[in-house]
Each structure stands twice: as C-alpha cells, then as structure tokens.
C-alpha cells in the first residue's frame, strides 16, 4: 500500500481516491482510515515447517513463483475477486 498523499513530484494514485481499492499483506488496509476506498487485508496462517522448507528451496535456487493468471486493467474487479477467493499463485494486472 502506498501513501494517500503521494510524492510531490508524482501523480496521485487513483486507487487512493473515492471508489479506489487497496489490498495489503501488512494488515494496514484499515477501512475506517480510508473512507470511500475498498480496503482488504490478505491474511495467512504462519506455518514454521513450511517456511523452513521454502527457505531451503530458495537457498538452493529451486523456488519458483509463477504468475498463474494475468488480468487487464479493465478486469480489475475480477482480479480482486480472485484475490479475495484465495487464488493460488501470483496474480498480475497489466497497466
């Protein structure tokens, strides 16, 4: 999630205005602090054994995280629906 105020030399992100959408894995998407914005926190259960196995795969250069689905910007609603439904793998949105 990025700052609602933005950087003075960059345009404001349109997702940060009324009707915008924000998904966050850091539990920072607070609907009460983001009026008019659909805010979703993506939660996960921590499994230490799984994290150790992932670390071993990454250390061995064998970890792959493929993009499993690509959405066009005009399909953003479907992308959020897939994210909310617990889609497995990476989702990408082409801008």
mmCIF file as gemmi writes it, N, C-alpha and C atoms, coordinates in Angstrom:
data_model
loop_
_atom_site.group_PDB
_atom_site.id
_atom_site.type_symbol
_atom_site.label_atom_id
_atom_site.label_alt_id
_atom_site.label_comp_id
_atom_site.label_asym_id
_atom_site.label_entity_id
_atom_site.label_seq_id
_atom_site.pdbx_PDB_ins_code
_atom_site.Cartn_x
_atom_site.Cartn_y
_atom_site.Cartn_z
_atom_site.occupancy
_atom_site.B_iso_or_equiv
_atom_site.pdbx_formal_charge
_atom_site.auth_seq_id
_atom_site.auth_asym_id
_atom_site.pdbx_PDB_model_num
ATOM 1 N N . UNK Axp A 1 ? 0.848 -1.157 0 1 0 ? 1 A 1
ATOM 2 C CA . UNK Axp A 1 ? 0 0 0 1 0 ? 1 A 1
ATOM 3 C C . UNK Axp A 1 ? 0.895 1.22 0 1 0 ? 1 A 1
ATOM 4 N N . UNK Axp A 2 ? 0.539 2.22 -0.757 1 0 ? 2 A 1
ATOM 5 C CA . UNK Axp A 2 ? 1.344 3.43 -0.818 1 0 ? 2 A 1
ATOM 6 C C . UNK Axp A 2 ? 0.618 4.565 -0.115 1 0 ? 2 A 1
ATOM 7 N N . UNK Axp A 3 ? 1.319 5.627 0.093 1 0 ? 3 A 1
ATOM 8 C CA . UNK Axp A 3 ? 0.765 6.776 0.798 1 0 ? 3 A 1
ATOM 9 C C . UNK Axp A 3 ? -0.358 7.424 0.01 1 0 ? 3 A 1
ATOM 10 N N . UNK Axp A 4 ? -1.409 7.839 0.694 1 0 ? 4 A 1
ATOM 11 C CA . UNK Axp A 4 ? -2.523 8.528 0.025 1 0 ? 4 A 1
ATOM 12 C C . UNK Axp A 4 ? -2.085 9.906 -0.453 1 0 ? 4 A 1
ATOM 13 N N . UNK Axp A 5 ? -1.122 10.499 0.227 1 0 ? 5 A 1
ATOM 14 C CA . UNK Axp A 5 ? -0.712 11.841 -0.152 1 0 ? 5 A 1
ATOM 15 C C . UNK Axp A 5 ? 0.206 11.833 -1.363 1 0 ? 5 A 1
ATOM 16 N N . UNK Axp A 6 ? 0.912 10.75 -1.551 1 0 ? 6 A 1
ATOM 17 C CA . UNK Axp A 6 ? 1.801 10.647 -2.708 1 0 ? 6 A 1
ATOM 18 C C . UNK Axp A 6 ? 3.047 11.485 -2.553 1 0 ? 6 A 1
ATOM 19 N N . UNK Axp A 7 ? 3.853 11.459 -3.533 1 0 ? 7 A 1
ATOM 20 C CA . UNK Axp A 7 ? 5.094 12.217 -3.589 1 0 ? 7 A 1
ATOM 21 C C . UNK Axp A 7 ? 4.79 13.515 -4.329 1 0 ? 7 A 1
ATOM 22 N N . UNK Axp A 8 ? 5.39 14.645 -3.933 1 0 ? 8 A 1
ATOM 23 C CA . UNK Axp A 8 ? 5.057 15.924 -4.579 1 0 ? 8 A 1
ATOM 24 C C . UNK Axp A 8 ? 5.344 15.974 -6.074 1 0 ? 8 A 1
ATOM 25 N N . UNK Axp A 9 ? 6.24 15.104 -6.569 1 0 ? 9 A 1
ATOM 26 C CA . UNK Axp A 9 ? 6.595 15.126 -7.987 1 0 ? 9 A 1
ATOM 27 C C . UNK Axp A 9 ? 5.955 13.998 -8.776 1 0 ? 9 A 1
ATOM 28 N N . UNK Axp A 10 ? 5.097 13.231 -8.138 1 0 ? 10 A 1
ATOM 29 C CA . UNK Axp A 10 ? 4.434 12.12 -8.816 1 0 ? 10 A 1
ATOM 30 C C . UNK Axp A 10 ? 2.93 12.309 -8.737 1 0 ? 10 A 1
ATOM 31 N N . UNK Axp A 11 ? 2.214 11.879 -9.757 1 0 ? 11 A 1
ATOM 32 C CA . UNK Axp A 11 ? 0.764 11.994 -9.694 1 0 ? 11 A 1
ATOM 33 C C . UNK Axp A 11 ? 0.198 11.107 -8.599 1 0 ? 11 A 1
ATOM 34 N N . UNK Axp A 12 ? -0.91 11.525 -8.046 1 0 ? 12 A 1
ATOM 35 C CA . UNK Axp A 12 ? -1.596 10.746 -7.01 1 0 ? 12 A 1
ATOM 36 C C . UNK Axp A 12 ? -2.138 9.456 -7.618 1 0 ? 12 A 1
ATOM 37 N N . UNK Axp A 13 ? -2.018 8.371 -6.894 1 0 ? 13 A 1
ATOM 38 C CA . UNK Axp A 13 ? -2.507 7.076 -7.353 1 0 ? 13 A 1
ATOM 39 C C . UNK Axp A 13 ? -4.026 7.082 -7.339 1 0 ? 13 A 1
ATOM 40 N N . UNK Axp A 14 ? -4.706 6.802 -8.461 1 0 ? 14 A 1
ATOM 41 C CA . UNK Axp A 14 ? -6.165 6.848 -8.493 1 0 ? 14 A 1
ATOM 42 C C . UNK Axp A 14 ? -6.833 5.833 -7.583 1 0 ? 14 A 1
ATOM 43 N N . UNK Axp A 15 ? -6.121 4.771 -7.182 1 0 ? 15 A 1
ATOM 44 C CA . UNK Axp A 15 ? -6.728 3.797 -6.273 1 0 ? 15 A 1
ATOM 45 C C . UNK Axp A 15 ? -6.925 4.388 -4.883 1 0 ? 15 A 1
ATOM 46 N N . UNK Axp A 16 ? -6.292 5.527 -4.615 1 0 ? 16 A 1
ATOM 47 C CA . UNK Axp A 16 ? -6.359 6.13 -3.291 1 0 ? 16 A 1
ATOM 48 C C . UNK Axp A 16 ? -7.504 7.114 -3.137 1 0 ? 16 A 1
ATOM 49 N N . UNK Axp A 17 ? -8.298 7.294 -4.153 1 0 ? 17 A 1
ATOM 50 C CA . UNK Axp A 17 ? -9.426 8.213 -4.076 1 0 ? 17 A 1
ATOM 51 C C . UNK Axp A 17 ? -10.73 7.474 -3.899 1 0 ? 17 A 1
ATOM 52 N N . UNK Axp A 18 ? -11.826 8.211 -3.834 1 0 ? 18 A 1
ATOM 53 C CA . UNK Axp A 18 ? -13.143 7.574 -3.681 1 0 ? 18 A 1
ATOM 54 C C . UNK Axp A 18 ? -13.366 6.507 -4.749 1 0 ? 18 A 1
ATOM 55 N N . UNK Axp A 19 ? -13.83 5.341 -4.306 1 0 ? 19 A 1
ATOM 56 C CA . UNK Axp A 19 ? -14.048 4.232 -5.224 1 0 ? 19 A 1
ATOM 57 C C . UNK Axp A 19 ? -12.812 3.401 -5.481 1 0 ? 19 A 1
ATOM 58 N N . UNK Axp A 20 ? -11.661 3.795 -4.897 1 0 ? 20 A 1
ATOM 59 C CA . UNK Axp A 20 ? -10.421 3.068 -5.097 1 0 ? 20 A 1
ATOM 60 C C . UNK Axp A 20 ? -10.408 1.767 -4.309 1 0 ? 20 A 1
ATOM 61 N N . UNK Axp A 21 ? -9.403 0.945 -4.581 1 0 ? 21 A 1
ATOM 62 C CA . UNK Axp A 21 ? -9.262 -0.346 -3.909 1 0 ? 21 A 1
ATOM 63 C C . UNK Axp A 21 ? -7.823 -0.531 -3.472 1 0 ? 21 A 1
ATOM 64 N N . UNK Axp A 22 ? -7.653 -1.095 -2.284 1 0 ? 22 A 1
ATOM 65 C CA . UNK Axp A 22 ? -6.323 -1.361 -1.758 1 0 ? 22 A 1
ATOM 66 C C . UNK Axp A 22 ? -6.327 -2.749 -1.147 1 0 ? 22 A 1
ATOM 67 N N . UNK Axp A 23 ? -5.338 -3.571 -1.485 1 0 ? 23 A 1
ATOM 68 C CA . UNK Axp A 23 ? -5.128 -4.866 -0.85 1 0 ? 23 A 1
ATOM 69 C C . UNK Axp A 23 ? -3.745 -4.835 -0.216 1 0 ? 23 A 1
ATOM 70 N N . UNK Axp A 24 ? -3.649 -5.303 1.021 1 0 ? 24 A 1
ATOM 71 C CA . UNK Axp A 24 ? -2.39 -5.2 1.749 1 0 ? 24 A 1
ATOM 72 C C . UNK Axp A 24 ? -2.103 -6.493 2.505 1 0 ? 24 A 1
ATOM 73 N N . UNK Axp A 25 ? -0.86 -6.941 2.469 1 0 ? 25 A 1
ATOM 74 C CA . UNK Axp A 25 ? -0.467 -8.124 3.24 1 0 ? 25 A 1
ATOM 75 C C . UNK Axp A 25 ? 0.077 -7.728 4.605 1 0 ? 25 A 1
ATOM 76 N N . UNK Axp A 26 ? 0.239 -6.45 4.865 1 0 ? 26 A 1
ATOM 77 C CA . UNK Axp A 26 ? 0.792 -5.981 6.135 1 0 ? 26 A 1
ATOM 78 C C . UNK Axp A 26 ? -0.251 -5.516 7.121 1 0 ? 26 A 1
ATOM 79 N N . UNK Axp A 27 ? -1.496 -5.855 6.89 1 0 ? 27 A 1
ATOM 80 C CA . UNK Axp A 27 ? -2.599 -5.51 7.795 1 0 ? 27 A 1
ATOM 81 C C . UNK Axp A 27 ? -2.772 -3.997 7.963 1 0 ? 27 A 1
ATOM 82 N N . UNK Axp A 28 ? -2.396 -3.215 6.948 1 0 ? 28 A 1
ATOM 83 C CA . UNK Axp A 28 ? -2.504 -1.765 7.027 1 0 ? 28 A 1
ATOM 84 C C . UNK Axp A 28 ? -3.733 -1.22 6.3 1 0 ? 28 A 1
ATOM 85 N N . UNK Axp A 29 ? -4.484 -2.08 5.644 1 0 ? 29 A 1
ATOM 86 C CA . UNK Axp A 29 ? -5.671 -1.623 4.916 1 0 ? 29 A 1
ATOM 87 C C . UNK Axp A 29 ? -6.818 -1.477 5.913 1 0 ? 29 A 1
ATOM 88 N N . UNK Axp A 30 ? -6.924 -0.309 6.507 1 0 ? 30 A 1
ATOM 89 C CA . UNK Axp A 30 ? -7.931 -0.036 7.533 1 0 ? 30 A 1
ATOM 90 C C . UNK Axp A 30 ? -9.087 0.74 6.914 1 0 ? 30 A 1
ATOM 91 N N . UNK Axp A 31 ? -10.229 0.082 6.689 1 0 ? 31 A 1
ATOM 92 C CA . UNK Axp A 31 ? -11.362 0.753 6.04 1 0 ? 31 A 1
ATOM 93 C C . UNK Axp A 31 ? -11.809 2.017 6.764 1 0 ? 31 A 1
ATOM 94 N N . UNK Axp A 32 ? -11.669 2.061 8.086 1 0 ? 32 A 1
ATOM 95 C CA . UNK Axp A 32 ? -12.089 3.248 8.835 1 0 ? 32 A 1
ATOM 96 C C . UNK Axp A 32 ? -11.189 4.45 8.561 1 0 ? 32 A 1
ATOM 97 N N . UNK Axp A 33 ? -9.934 4.202 8.218 1 0 ? 33 A 1
ATOM 98 C CA . UNK Axp A 33 ? -8.999 5.293 7.934 1 0 ? 33 A 1
ATOM 99 C C . UNK Axp A 33 ? -8.915 5.606 6.446 1 0 ? 33 A 1
ATOM 100 N N . UNK Axp A 34 ? -9.62 4.814 5.612 1 0 ? 34 A 1
ATOM 101 C CA . UNK Axp A 34 ? -9.597 5.006 4.164 1 0 ? 34 A 1
ATOM 102 C C . UNK Axp A 34 ? -11.033 5.181 3.661 1 0 ? 34 A 1
ATOM 103 N N . UNK Axp A 35 ? -11.68 6.286 4.006 1 0 ? 35 A 1
ATOM 104 C CA . UNK Axp A 35 ? -13.084 6.467 3.617 1 0 ? 35 A 1
ATOM 105 C C . UNK Axp A 35 ? -13.263 6.455 2.098 1 0 ? 35 A 1
ATOM 106 N N . UNK Axp A 36 ? -14.293 5.727 1.654 1 0 ? 36 A 1
ATOM 107 C CA . UNK Axp A 36 ? -14.589 5.663 0.229 1 0 ? 36 A 1
ATOM 108 C C . UNK Axp A 36 ? -13.73 4.687 -0.547 1 0 ? 36 A 1
ATOM 109 N N . UNK Axp A 37 ? -12.844 3.982 0.143 1 0 ? 37 A 1
ATOM 110 C CA . UNK Axp A 37 ? -11.927 3.048 -0.509 1 0 ? 37 A 1
ATOM 111 C C . UNK Axp A 37 ? -12.228 1.638 -0.007 1 0 ? 37 A 1
ATOM 112 N N . UNK Axp A 38 ? -12.291 0.679 -0.921 1 0 ? 38 A 1
ATOM 113 C CA . UNK Axp A 38 ? -12.485 -0.728 -0.547 1 0 ? 38 A 1
ATOM 114 C C . UNK Axp A 38 ? -11.127 -1.268 -0.122 1 0 ? 38 A 1
ATOM 115 N N . UNK Axp A 39 ? -10.972 -1.535 1.181 1 0 ? 39 A 1
ATOM 116 C CA . UNK Axp A 39 ? -9.69 -1.975 1.725 1 0 ? 39 A 1
ATOM 117 C C . UNK Axp A 39 ? -9.788 -3.426 2.173 1 0 ? 39 A 1
ATOM 118 N N . UNK Axp A 40 ? -8.828 -4.258 1.745 1 0 ? 40 A 1
ATOM 119 C CA . UNK Axp A 40 ? -8.809 -5.679 2.08 1 0 ? 40 A 1
ATOM 120 C C . UNK Axp A 40 ? -7.429 -6.038 2.603 1 0 ? 40 A 1
ATOM 121 N N . UNK Axp A 41 ? -7.398 -6.708 3.759 1 0 ? 41 A 1
ATOM 122 C CA . UNK Axp A 41 ? -6.15 -7.274 4.28 1 0 ? 41 A 1
ATOM 123 C C . UNK Axp A 41 ? -6.105 -8.743 3.885 1 0 ? 41 A 1
ATOM 124 N N . UNK Axp A 42 ? -5.007 -9.155 3.302 1 0 ? 42 A 1
ATOM 125 C CA . UNK Axp A 42 ? -4.823 -10.54 2.89 1 0 ? 42 A 1
ATOM 126 C C . UNK Axp A 42 ? -4.096 -11.242 4.032 1 0 ? 42 A 1
ATOM 127 N N . UNK Axp A 43 ? -4.757 -12.217 4.635 1 0 ? 43 A 1
ATOM 128 C CA . UNK Axp A 43 ? -4.217 -12.878 5.813 1 0 ? 43 A 1
ATOM 129 C C . UNK Axp A 43 ? -3.703 -14.273 5.484 1 0 ? 43 A 1
ATOM 130 N N . UNK Axp A 44 ? -2.762 -14.73 6.286 1 0 ? 44 A 1
ATOM 131 C CA . UNK Axp A 44 ? -2.234 -16.08 6.111 1 0 ? 44 A 1
ATOM 132 C C . UNK Axp A 44 ? -1.88 -16.65 7.474 1 0 ? 44 A 1
ATOM 133 N N . UNK Axp A 45 ? -1.997 -17.952 7.618 1 0 ? 45 A 1
ATOM 134 C CA . UNK Axp A 45 ? -1.545 -18.639 8.827 1 0 ? 45 A 1
ATOM 135 C C . UNK Axp A 45 ? -0.054 -18.935 8.676 1 0 ? 45 A 1
ATOM 136 N N . UNK Axp A 46 ? 0.703 -18.725 9.74 1 0 ? 46 A 1
ATOM 137 C CA . UNK Axp A 46 ? 2.142 -18.966 9.691 1 0 ? 46 A 1
ATOM 138 C C . UNK Axp A 46 ? 2.417 -20.422 10.036 1 0 ? 46 A 1
ATOM 139 N N . UNK Axp A 47 ? 3.111 -21.096 9.144 1 0 ? 47 A 1
ATOM 140 C CA . UNK Axp A 47 ? 3.478 -22.497 9.337 1 0 ? 47 A 1
ATOM 141 C C . UNK Axp A 47 ? 5.004 -22.564 9.29 1 0 ? 47 A 1
ATOM 142 N N . UNK Axp A 48 ? 5.63 -22.701 10.47 1 0 ? 48 A 1
ATOM 143 C CA . UNK Axp A 48 ? 7.09 -22.669 10.564 1 0 ? 48 A 1
ATOM 144 C C . UNK Axp A 48 ? 7.758 -23.741 9.716 1 0 ? 48 A 1
ATOM 145 N N . UNK Axp A 49 ? 7.194 -24.951 9.685 1 0 ? 49 A 1
ATOM 146 C CA . UNK Axp A 49 ? 7.786 -26.024 8.882 1 0 ? 49 A 1
ATOM 147 C C . UNK Axp A 49 ? 7.759 -25.671 7.398 1 0 ? 49 A 1
ATOM 148 N N . UNK Axp A 50 ? 6.639 -25.095 6.955 1 0 ? 50 A 1
ATOM 149 C CA . UNK Axp A 50 ? 6.532 -24.69 5.554 1 0 ? 50 A 1
ATOM 150 C C . UNK Axp A 50 ? 7.518 -23.574 5.243 1 0 ? 50 A 1
ATOM 151 N N . UNK Axp A 51 ? 7.679 -22.618 6.165 1 0 ? 51 A 1
ATOM 152 C CA . UNK Axp A 51 ? 8.628 -21.523 5.939 1 0 ? 51 A 1
ATOM 153 C C . UNK Axp A 51 ? 10.057 -22.042 5.836 1 0 ? 51 A 1
ATOM 154 N N . UNK Axp A 52 ? 10.408 -23.016 6.664 1 0 ? 52 A 1
ATOM 155 C CA . UNK Axp A 52 ? 11.751 -23.604 6.584 1 0 ? 52 A 1
ATOM 156 C C . UNK Axp A 52 ? 11.961 -24.331 5.261 1 0 ? 52 A 1
ATOM 157 N N . UNK Axp A 53 ? 10.927 -25.053 4.801 1 0 ? 53 A 1
ATOM 158 C CA . UNK Axp A 53 ? 11.033 -25.752 3.51 1 0 ? 53 A 1
ATOM 159 C C . UNK Axp A 53 ? 11.183 -24.745 2.374 1 0 ? 53 A 1
ATOM 160 N N . UNK Axp A 54 ? 10.44 -23.653 2.443 1 0 ? 54 A 1
ATOM 161 C CA . UNK Axp A 54 ? 10.536 -22.605 1.413 1 0 ? 54 A 1
ATOM 162 C C . UNK Axp A 54 ? 11.925 -21.976 1.44 1 0 ? 54 A 1
ATOM 163 N N . UNK Axp A 55 ? 12.447 -21.715 2.635 1 0 ? 55 A 1
ATOM 164 C CA . UNK Axp A 55 ? 13.793 -21.135 2.75 1 0 ? 55 A 1
ATOM 165 C C . UNK Axp A 55 ? 14.84 -22.07 2.151 1 0 ? 55 A 1
ATOM 166 N N . UNK Axp A 56 ? 14.7 -23.368 2.387 1 0 ? 56 A 1
ATOM 167 C CA . UNK Axp A 56 ? 15.631 -24.338 1.807 1 0 ? 56 A 1
ATOM 168 C C . UNK Axp A 56 ? 15.559 -24.329 0.279 1 0 ? 56 A 1
ATOM 169 N N . UNK Axp A 57 ? 14.344 -24.298 -0.259 1 0 ? 57 A 1
ATOM 170 C CA . UNK Axp A 57 ? 14.176 -24.247 -1.723 1 0 ? 57 A 1
ATOM 171 C C . UNK Axp A 57 ? 14.782 -22.969 -2.304 1 0 ? 57 A 1
ATOM 172 N N . UNK Axp A 58 ? 14.534 -21.848 -1.64 1 0 ? 58 A 1
ATOM 173 C CA . UNK Axp A 58 ? 15.076 -20.568 -2.12 1 0 ? 58 A 1
ATOM 174 C C . UNK Axp A 58 ? 16.601 -20.578 -2.072 1 0 ? 58 A 1
ATOM 175 N N . UNK Axp A 59 ? 17.152 -21.101 -0.98 1 0 ? 59 A 1
ATOM 176 C CA . UNK Axp A 59 ? 18.61 -21.176 -0.85 1 0 ? 59 A 1
ATOM 177 C C . UNK Axp A 59 ? 19.249 -22.052 -1.906 1 0 ? 59 A 1
ATOM 178 N N . UNK Axp A 60 ? 18.511 -23.066 -2.345 1 0 ? 60 A 1
ATOM 179 C CA . UNK Axp A 60 ? 19.027 -23.981 -3.374 1 0 ? 60 A 1
ATOM 180 C C . UNK Axp A 60 ? 18.729 -23.479 -4.786 1 0 ? 60 A 1
ATOM 181 N N . UNK Axp A 61 ? 18.077 -22.329 -4.892 1 0 ? 61 A 1
ATOM 182 C CA . UNK Axp A 61 ? 17.739 -21.783 -6.216 1 0 ? 61 A 1
ATOM 183 C C . UNK Axp A 61 ? 16.631 -22.56 -6.911 1 0 ? 61 A 1
ATOM 184 N N . UNK Axp A 62 ? 15.831 -23.285 -6.154 1 0 ? 62 A 1
ATOM 185 C CA . UNK Axp A 62 ? 14.787 -24.123 -6.745 1 0 ? 62 A 1
ATOM 186 C C . UNK Axp A 62 ? 13.384 -23.563 -6.537 1 0 ? 62 A 1
ATOM 187 N N . UNK Axp A 63 ? 13.278 -22.39 -5.938 1 0 ? 63 A 1
ATOM 188 C CA . UNK Axp A 63 ? 11.958 -21.818 -5.666 1 0 ? 63 A 1
ATOM 189 C C . UNK Axp A 63 ? 11.456 -21.038 -6.876 1 0 ? 63 A 1
ATOM 190 N N . UNK Axp A 64 ? 10.268 -21.343 -7.299 1 0 ? 64 A 1
ATOM 191 C CA . UNK Axp A 64 ? 9.644 -20.643 -8.423 1 0 ? 64 A 1
ATOM 192 C C . UNK Axp A 64 ? 8.277 -20.157 -7.982 1 0 ? 64 A 1
ATOM 193 N N . UNK Axp A 65 ? 7.93 -18.945 -8.327 1 0 ? 65 A 1
ATOM 194 C CA . UNK Axp A 65 ? 6.615 -18.382 -8.013 1 0 ? 65 A 1
ATOM 195 C C . UNK Axp A 65 ? 6.017 -17.86 -9.318 1 0 ? 65 A 1
ATOM 196 N N . UNK Axp A 66 ? 5.427 -18.744 -10.11 1 0 ? 66 A 1
ATOM 197 C CA . UNK Axp A 66 ? 4.927 -18.325 -11.42 1 0 ? 66 A 1
ATOM 198 C C . UNK Axp A 66 ? 3.665 -17.468 -11.314 1 0 ? 66 A 1
ATOM 199 N N . UNK Axp A 67 ? 3.506 -16.606 -12.295 1 0 ? 67 A 1
ATOM 200 C CA . UNK Axp A 67 ? 2.255 -15.862 -12.424 1 0 ? 67 A 1
ATOM 201 C C . UNK Axp A 67 ? 1.233 -16.855 -12.962 1 0 ? 67 A 1
ATOM 202 N N . UNK Axp A 68 ? 0.163 -17.069 -12.204 1 0 ? 68 A 1
ATOM 203 C CA . UNK Axp A 68 ? -0.826 -18.065 -12.594 1 0 ? 68 A 1
ATOM 204 C C . UNK Axp A 68 ? -1.99 -17.469 -13.365 1 0 ? 68 A 1
ATOM 205 N N . UNK Axp A 69 ? -2.158 -16.147 -13.27 1 0 ? 69 A 1
ATOM 206 C CA . UNK Axp A 69 ? -3.238 -15.515 -14.015 1 0 ? 69 A 1
ATOM 207 C C . UNK Axp A 69 ? -2.904 -14.055 -14.245 1 0 ? 69 A 1
ATOM 208 N N . UNK Axp A 70 ? -3.194 -13.564 -15.448 1 0 ? 70 A 1
ATOM 209 C CA . UNK Axp A 70 ? -2.941 -12.172 -15.813 1 0 ? 70 A 1
ATOM 210 C C . UNK Axp A 70 ? -4.273 -11.515 -16.158 1 0 ? 70 A 1
ATOM 211 N N . UNK Axp A 71 ? -4.487 -10.337 -15.591 1 0 ? 71 A 1
ATOM 212 C CA . UNK Axp A 71 ? -5.702 -9.563 -15.832 1 0 ? 71 A 1
ATOM 213 C C . UNK Axp A 71 ? -5.332 -8.264 -16.527 1 0 ? 71 A 1
ATOM 214 N N . UNK Axp A 72 ? -6.189 -7.798 -17.41 1 0 ? 72 A 1
ATOM 215 C CA . UNK Axp A 72 ? -6.044 -6.465 -17.964 1 0 ? 72 A 1
ATOM 216 C C . UNK Axp A 72 ? -6.588 -5.476 -16.952 1 0 ? 72 A 1
ATOM 217 N N . UNK Axp A 73 ? -6.2 -4.215 -17.061 1 0 ? 73 A 1
ATOM 218 C CA . UNK Axp A 73 ? -6.679 -3.21 -16.128 1 0 ? 73 A 1
ATOM 219 C C . UNK Axp A 73 ? -8.208 -3.148 -16.115 1 0 ? 73 A 1
ATOM 220 N N . UNK Axp A 74 ? -8.815 -3.406 -17.265 1 0 ? 74 A 1
ATOM 221 C CA . UNK Axp A 74 ? -10.279 -3.391 -17.344 1 0 ? 74 A 1
ATOM 222 C C . UNK Axp A 74 ? -10.9 -4.575 -16.599 1 0 ? 74 A 1
ATOM 223 N N . UNK Axp A 75 ? -10.08 -5.534 -16.178 1 0 ? 75 A 1
ATOM 224 C CA . UNK Axp A 75 ? -10.556 -6.709 -15.444 1 0 ? 75 A 1
ATOM 225 C C . UNK Axp A 75 ? -10.205 -6.626 -13.955 1 0 ? 75 A 1
ATOM 226 N N . UNK Axp A 76 ? -9.97 -5.433 -13.451 1 0 ? 76 A 1
ATOM 227 C CA . UNK Axp A 76 ? -9.519 -5.273 -12.074 1 0 ? 76 A 1
ATOM 228 C C . UNK Axp A 76 ? -10.508 -5.846 -11.069 1 0 ? 76 A 1
ATOM 229 N N . UNK Axp A 77 ? -11.815 -5.741 -11.371 1 0 ? 77 A 1
ATOM 230 C CA . UNK Axp A 77 ? -12.824 -6.309 -10.471 1 0 ? 77 A 1
ATOM 231 C C . UNK Axp A 77 ? -12.632 -7.819 -10.341 1 0 ? 77 A 1
ATOM 232 N N . UNK Axp A 78 ? -12.378 -8.503 -11.458 1 0 ? 78 A 1
ATOM 233 C CA . UNK Axp A 78 ? -12.156 -9.948 -11.428 1 0 ? 78 A 1
ATOM 234 C C . UNK Axp A 78 ? -10.861 -10.284 -10.681 1 0 ? 78 A 1
ATOM 235 N N . UNK Axp A 79 ? -9.846 -9.441 -10.812 1 0 ? 79 A 1
ATOM 236 C CA . UNK Axp A 79 ? -8.583 -9.672 -10.115 1 0 ? 79 A 1
ATOM 237 C C . UNK Axp A 79 ? -8.798 -9.612 -8.606 1 0 ? 79 A 1
ATOM 238 N N . UNK Axp A 80 ? -9.536 -8.612 -8.136 1 0 ? 80 A 1
ATOM 239 C CA . UNK Axp A 80 ? -9.812 -8.513 -6.707 1 0 ? 80 A 1
ATOM 240 C C . UNK Axp A 80 ? -10.683 -9.674 -6.237 1 0 ? 80 A 1
ATOM 241 N N . UNK Axp A 81 ? -11.62 -10.098 -7.06 1 0 ? 81 A 1
ATOM 242 C CA . UNK Axp A 81 ? -12.466 -11.244 -6.695 1 0 ? 81 A 1
ATOM 243 C C . UNK Axp A 81 ? -11.614 -12.504 -6.558 1 0 ? 81 A 1
ATOM 244 N N . UNK Axp A 82 ? -10.683 -12.708 -7.481 1 0 ? 82 A 1
ATOM 245 C CA . UNK Axp A 82 ? -9.801 -13.877 -7.404 1 0 ? 82 A 1
ATOM 246 C C . UNK Axp A 82 ? -8.921 -13.799 -6.16 1 0 ? 82 A 1
ATOM 247 N N . UNK Axp A 83 ? -8.416 -12.611 -5.851 1 0 ? 83 A 1
ATOM 248 C CA . UNK Axp A 83 ? -7.59 -12.417 -4.663 1 0 ? 83 A 1
ATOM 249 C C . UNK Axp A 83 ? -8.401 -12.718 -3.406 1 0 ? 83 A 1
ATOM 250 N N . UNK Axp A 84 ? -9.611 -12.208 -3.338 1 0 ? 84 A 1
ATOM 251 C CA . UNK Axp A 84 ? -10.474 -12.433 -2.183 1 0 ? 84 A 1
ATOM 252 C C . UNK Axp A 84 ? -10.868 -13.888 -2.031 1 0 ? 84 A 1
ATOM 253 N N . UNK Axp A 85 ? -10.963 -14.599 -3.151 1 0 ? 85 A 1
ATOM 254 C CA . UNK Axp A 85 ? -11.348 -16.016 -3.116 1 0 ? 85 A 1
ATOM 255 C C . UNK Axp A 85 ? -10.188 -16.933 -2.751 1 0 ? 85 A 1
ATOM 256 N N . UNK Axp A 86 ? -8.99 -16.371 -2.579 1 0 ? 86 A 1
ATOM 257 C CA . UNK Axp A 86 ? -7.843 -17.177 -2.186 1 0 ? 86 A 1
ATOM 258 C C . UNK Axp A 86 ? -7.122 -17.818 -3.338 1 0 ? 86 A 1
ATOM 259 N N . UNK Axp A 87 ? -7.042 -17.135 -4.468 1 0 ? 87 A 1
ATOM 260 C CA . UNK Axp A 87 ? -6.35 -17.647 -5.642 1 0 ? 87 A 1
ATOM 261 C C . UNK Axp A 87 ? -4.932 -18.089 -5.289 1 0 ? 87 A 1
ATOM 262 N N . UNK Axp A 88 ? -4.508 -19.21 -5.851 1 0 ? 88 A 1
ATOM 263 C CA . UNK Axp A 88 ? -3.165 -19.749 -5.588 1 0 ? 88 A 1
ATOM 264 C C . UNK Axp A 88 ? -2.215 -19.243 -6.668 1 0 ? 88 A 1
ATOM 265 N N . UNK Axp A 89 ? -1.025 -18.811 -6.276 1 0 ? 89 A 1
ATOM 266 C CA . UNK Axp A 89 ? -0.047 -18.29 -7.228 1 0 ? 89 A 1
ATOM 267 C C . UNK Axp A 89 ? -0.121 -16.771 -7.299 1 0 ? 89 A 1
ATOM 268 N N . UNK Axp A 90 ? 0.694 -16.223 -8.152 1 0 ? 90 A 1
ATOM 269 C CA . UNK Axp A 90 ? 0.729 -14.772 -8.313 1 0 ? 90 A 1
ATOM 270 C C . UNK Axp A 90 ? -0.33 -14.337 -9.317 1 0 ? 90 A 1
ATOM 271 N N . UNK Axp A 91 ? -0.96 -13.218 -9.017 1 0 ? 91 A 1
ATOM 272 C CA . UNK Axp A 91 ? -1.881 -12.575 -9.949 1 0 ? 91 A 1
ATOM 273 C C . UNK Axp A 91 ? -1.202 -11.315 -10.442 1 0 ? 91 A 1
ATOM 274 N N . UNK Axp A 92 ? -1.314 -11.033 -11.716 1 0 ? 92 A 1
ATOM 275 C CA . UNK Axp A 92 ? -0.724 -9.835 -12.291 1 0 ? 92 A 1
ATOM 276 C C . UNK Axp A 92 ? -1.807 -9.015 -12.971 1 0 ? 92 A 1
ATOM 277 N N . UNK Axp A 93 ? -1.648 -7.69 -12.916 1 0 ? 93 A 1
ATOM 278 C CA . UNK Axp A 93 ? -2.558 -6.784 -13.605 1 0 ? 93 A 1
ATOM 279 C C . UNK Axp A 93 ? -1.707 -5.96 -14.565 1 0 ? 93 A 1
ATOM 280 N N . UNK Axp A 94 ? -2.041 -6.045 -15.848 1 0 ? 94 A 1
ATOM 281 C CA . UNK Axp A 94 ? -1.319 -5.271 -16.865 1 0 ? 94 A 1
ATOM 282 C C . UNK Axp A 94 ? -1.912 -3.871 -16.929 1 0 ? 94 A 1
ATOM 283 N N . UNK Axp A 95 ? -1.043 -2.885 -16.782 1 0 ? 95 A 1
ATOM 284 C CA . UNK Axp A 95 ? -1.484 -1.489 -16.807 1 0 ? 95 A 1
ATOM 285 C C . UNK Axp A 95 ? -1.13 -0.875 -18.133 1 0 ? 95 A 1
